[in-house]
Amino acid sequence: MAEHVDPYLSTEQIAVEVARMGGEIRDRFDGDQPLVLICVLKGSIVFFADLLRQLHVPTHVAFLGVASYEGTHSTGAVRLTHDLGMDIGGRDCIIVEDIVDTGLTMSYLLENLKSRRPRTLRVCTLLHKPEREQVKVPMDFVGFTIDDHFVVGYGLDYEQRYRDLDHIGVLRFTD
Ligand code: IMP
């Protein structure tokens, strides 16, 4: 089966939205310790790096690896593949995700991270696909609400490919 990518969100659209989100996070930040920005590997890496540079508040970065997806279908089972490597007890934290789809990954992350007793724990996602929601998760900062498409680029992959695209496209399969 042949596959191709149709343009969906341009580099410019994404940049405008990321700057807006950075401003929103900055306005809500009131802690006296650096904000802990948690990058959910691997799909969020590009968004994370851009968002970090739009914040202009003191930050510490941390990385969390999770796996749940095979191909274009969620397996439903979420597991940790890499842990934070820092204590977030008493800290103001933001989970930075590329996309909230079924919500299973985010709900797992929230439960896991809340048990470590951060002072605050907020959720920031570039994309939200409400049609596919299986679990409701609180989202504090959302970039784009999108229809039920499988999207790639700007860090998001299909079988580890397309992360390097500077825009976001919809993956299509043809015979
Ligand atoms: P959820 O657990 O179903 O909400 O899915 C979360 C994870 O699935 C995301 O962090 C992505 O890694 C992956 N994912 C969900 N939808 C897409 C998509 O459209 N393109 C690429 N990856 C996706």
Tab-separated table of C-alpha atoms and ligand atoms in Angstrom:
chain	number	residue	atom	x	y	z
A	1	MET	CA	0.000	0.000	0.000
A	2	ALA	CA	1.334	3.446	-0.928
A	3	GLU	CA	1.191	6.261	1.619
A	4	HIS	CA	1.369	10.007	1.299
A	5	VAL	CA	1.059	13.039	3.543
A	6	ASP	CA	-1.453	15.842	2.865
A	7	PRO	CA	-0.538	19.240	4.351
A	8	TYR	CA	-2.746	20.048	7.360
A	9	LEU	CA	-1.152	22.604	9.734
A	10	SER	CA	1.585	24.821	8.332
A	11	THR	CA	4.855	25.738	10.033
A	12	GLU	CA	3.541	29.318	10.396
A	13	GLN	CA	0.218	28.239	11.958
A	14	ILE	CA	2.083	26.053	14.441
A	15	ALA	CA	4.557	28.827	15.343
A	16	VAL	CA	1.717	31.291	16.068
A	17	GLU	CA	-0.045	28.765	18.285
A	18	VAL	CA	3.098	27.751	20.173
A	19	ALA	CA	3.884	31.412	20.913
A	20	ARG	CA	0.303	31.915	22.164
A	21	MET	CA	0.569	28.856	24.427
A	22	GLY	CA	3.934	30.012	25.759
A	23	GLY	CA	2.345	33.354	26.710
A	24	GLU	CA	-0.594	31.635	28.397
A	25	ILE	CA	1.698	29.426	30.469
A	26	ARG	CA	3.817	32.447	31.430
A	27	ASP	CA	0.713	34.352	32.576
A	28	ARG	CA	-0.363	31.439	34.799
A	29	PHE	CA	3.094	30.863	36.282
A	30	ASP	CA	3.317	32.104	39.876
A	31	GLY	CA	5.824	29.757	41.493
A	32	ASP	CA	9.017	30.834	43.235
A	33	GLN	CA	10.947	27.814	41.960
A	34	PRO	CA	11.637	27.060	38.283
A	35	LEU	CA	8.759	25.451	36.419
A	36	VAL	CA	9.361	21.764	35.618
A	37	LEU	CA	8.567	21.172	31.965
A	38	ILE	CA	8.071	17.451	31.335
A	39	CYS	CA	8.620	16.285	27.769
A	40	VAL	CA	6.761	13.100	26.864
A	41	LEU	CA	9.055	11.174	24.526
A	42	LYS	CA	9.282	10.873	21.665
A	43	GLY	CA	6.502	12.646	19.776
A	44	SER	CA	6.696	15.905	21.782
A	45	ILE	CA	10.370	16.681	21.214
A	46	VAL	CA	9.931	19.311	18.507
A	47	PHE	CA	6.947	21.001	20.167
A	48	PHE	CA	8.753	20.884	23.528
A	49	ALA	CA	11.885	22.577	22.167
A	50	ASP	CA	9.828	25.337	20.526
A	51	LEU	CA	7.541	25.857	23.539
A	52	LEU	CA	10.512	26.020	25.922
A	53	ARG	CA	11.891	28.947	23.936
A	54	GLN	CA	8.556	30.803	24.069
A	55	LEU	CA	8.141	30.651	27.852
A	56	HIS	CA	10.637	33.206	29.147
A	57	VAL	CA	10.296	31.955	32.739
A	58	PRO	CA	12.873	29.905	34.689
A	59	THR	CA	12.454	26.222	33.813
A	60	HIS	CA	13.923	22.822	34.517
A	61	VAL	CA	13.420	20.219	31.817
A	62	ALA	CA	12.681	16.537	32.412
A	63	PHE	CA	11.942	13.659	30.060
A	64	LEU	CA	9.477	10.840	30.395
A	65	GLY	CA	9.304	7.934	27.959
A	66	VAL	CA	6.005	6.153	27.366
A	67	ALA	CA	4.926	3.609	24.799
A	68	SER	CA	1.371	2.755	23.841
A	69	TYR	CA	1.098	2.884	20.081
A	70	GLU	CA	1.772	0.363	17.350
A	71	GLY	CA	1.198	1.691	13.836
A	72	THR	CA	-1.946	3.831	13.736
A	73	HIS	CA	-3.726	1.937	16.546
A	74	SER	CA	-3.417	2.384	20.266
A	75	THR	CA	-2.751	-0.868	22.064
A	76	GLY	CA	-4.514	0.607	25.096
A	77	ALA	CA	-1.694	-0.494	27.372
A	78	VAL	CA	0.634	2.295	28.457
A	79	ARG	CA	4.058	1.627	29.932
A	80	LEU	CA	6.948	3.776	31.145
A	81	THR	CA	10.106	3.351	29.066
A	82	HIS	CA	12.153	6.169	30.660
A	83	ASP	CA	11.672	7.908	34.023
A	84	LEU	CA	12.132	11.593	34.947
A	85	GLY	CA	15.389	11.284	36.849
A	86	MET	CA	14.367	14.056	39.279
A	87	ASP	CA	12.146	14.527	42.293
A	88	ILE	CA	9.067	16.603	41.436
A	89	GLY	CA	7.679	16.645	44.992
A	90	GLY	CA	6.476	20.193	45.827
A	91	ARG	CA	7.279	21.495	42.326
A	92	ASP	CA	5.113	23.217	39.685
A	93	CYS	CA	5.026	20.854	36.717
A	94	ILE	CA	3.605	20.878	33.212
A	95	ILE	CA	3.293	17.715	31.127
A	96	VAL	CA	4.013	18.580	27.491
A	97	GLU	CA	2.370	16.169	25.020
A	98	ASP	CA	2.159	16.152	21.242
A	99	ILE	CA	-1.392	14.824	21.064
A	100	VAL	CA	-4.205	13.632	23.299
A	101	ASP	CA	-6.091	11.001	21.334
A	102	THR	CA	-7.917	8.346	23.406
A	103	GLY	CA	-6.630	10.042	26.583
A	104	LEU	CA	-5.265	6.744	27.935
A	105	THR	CA	-1.634	7.889	27.938
A	106	MET	CA	-2.420	11.204	29.662
A	107	SER	CA	-4.633	9.604	32.260
A	108	TYR	CA	-1.842	7.129	33.059
A	109	LEU	CA	0.715	9.964	33.257
A	110	LEU	CA	-1.465	12.079	35.526
A	111	GLU	CA	-2.035	9.228	37.926
A	112	ASN	CA	1.629	8.256	37.931
A	113	LEU	CA	2.972	11.807	38.384
A	114	LYS	CA	0.335	12.913	40.934
A	115	SER	CA	1.499	10.129	43.235
A	116	ARG	CA	4.881	11.926	43.408
A	117	ARG	CA	3.149	14.921	45.054
A	118	PRO	CA	4.031	17.906	42.831
A	119	ARG	CA	2.746	21.306	44.059
A	120	THR	CA	0.817	21.703	40.791
A	121	LEU	CA	0.529	19.445	37.744
A	122	ARG	CA	-0.836	20.899	34.521
A	123	VAL	CA	-1.332	19.459	31.054
A	124	CYS	CA	-0.247	21.094	27.814
A	125	THR	CA	-0.930	19.422	24.473
A	126	LEU	CA	-0.342	20.717	20.969
A	127	LEU	CA	-3.171	18.641	19.482
A	128	HIS	CA	-6.436	17.231	20.795
A	129	LYS	CA	-8.582	14.700	18.915
A	130	PRO	CA	-11.886	14.783	20.882
A	131	GLU	CA	-13.694	12.288	18.612
A	132	ARG	CA	-11.458	9.453	19.773
A	133	GLU	CA	-11.716	10.195	23.496
A	134	GLN	CA	-12.069	7.131	25.752
A	135	VAL	CA	-11.075	8.766	29.029
A	136	LYS	CA	-11.698	12.399	29.976
A	137	VAL	CA	-8.507	14.163	30.984
A	138	PRO	CA	-8.132	17.755	32.195
A	139	MET	CA	-6.230	19.860	29.651
A	140	ASP	CA	-4.969	23.272	30.752
A	141	PHE	CA	-3.304	24.377	27.517
A	142	VAL	CA	-4.432	23.112	24.087
A	143	GLY	CA	-3.041	24.168	20.703
A	144	PHE	CA	-5.321	22.759	17.995
A	145	THR	CA	-8.493	20.701	18.304
A	146	ILE	CA	-8.479	18.414	15.252
A	147	ASP	CA	-10.773	15.934	13.504
A	148	ASP	CA	-10.119	12.209	13.603
A	149	HIS	CA	-7.077	12.095	11.295
A	150	PHE	CA	-3.818	10.253	11.783
A	151	VAL	CA	-1.322	13.107	11.716
A	152	VAL	CA	2.456	13.090	11.291
A	153	GLY	CA	5.312	15.594	11.278
A	154	TYR	CA	6.641	18.161	13.773
A	155	GLY	CA	7.774	15.254	15.976
A	156	LEU	CA	4.794	12.952	15.379
A	157	ASP	CA	5.593	9.679	13.646
A	158	TYR	CA	4.148	6.740	11.811
A	159	GLU	CA	6.374	3.745	12.576
A	160	GLN	CA	9.197	6.159	13.533
A	161	ARG	CA	9.034	8.056	10.222
A	162	TYR	CA	7.993	11.668	9.397
A	163	ARG	CA	9.120	13.217	12.718
A	164	ASP	CA	11.404	15.550	10.767
A	165	LEU	CA	8.636	17.304	8.764
A	166	ASP	CA	8.474	20.992	9.747
A	167	HIS	CA	4.671	21.034	9.387
A	168	ILE	CA	1.865	18.644	10.357
A	169	GLY	CA	0.217	16.516	7.681
A	170	VAL	CA	-2.483	13.851	7.455
A	171	LEU	CA	-1.208	10.388	6.584
A	172	ARG	CA	-3.200	8.735	3.786
A	173	PHE	CA	-2.949	5.231	2.368
A	174	THR	CA	-3.724	4.407	-1.263
A	175	ASP	CA	-3.600	1.057	-3.144
B	1	IMP	P1	-3.623	8.301	23.494
B	1	IMP	O1	-3.125	7.484	24.633
B	1	IMP	O2	-4.547	7.507	22.614
B	1	IMP	O3	-4.236	9.610	23.885
B	1	IMP	O4	-2.423	8.590	22.542
B	1	IMP	C1	-1.342	9.313	22.879
B	1	IMP	C2	-0.143	8.974	22.031
B	1	IMP	O5	-0.463	8.260	20.827
B	1	IMP	C3	0.470	10.260	21.564
B	1	IMP	O6	1.397	10.745	22.491
B	1	IMP	C4	1.110	9.880	20.253
B	1	IMP	O7	2.402	9.381	20.478
B	1	IMP	C5	0.249	8.751	19.716
B	1	IMP	N1	-0.724	9.255	18.706
B	1	IMP	C6	-2.050	9.425	18.867
B	1	IMP	N2	-2.623	9.912	17.746
B	1	IMP	C7	-1.613	10.064	16.874
B	1	IMP	C8	-1.559	10.580	15.522
B	1	IMP	O8	-2.536	11.004	14.900
B	1	IMP	N3	-0.317	10.586	14.950
B	1	IMP	C9	0.809	10.144	15.582
B	1	IMP	N4	0.795	9.677	16.831
B	1	IMP	C10	-0.399	9.640	17.466
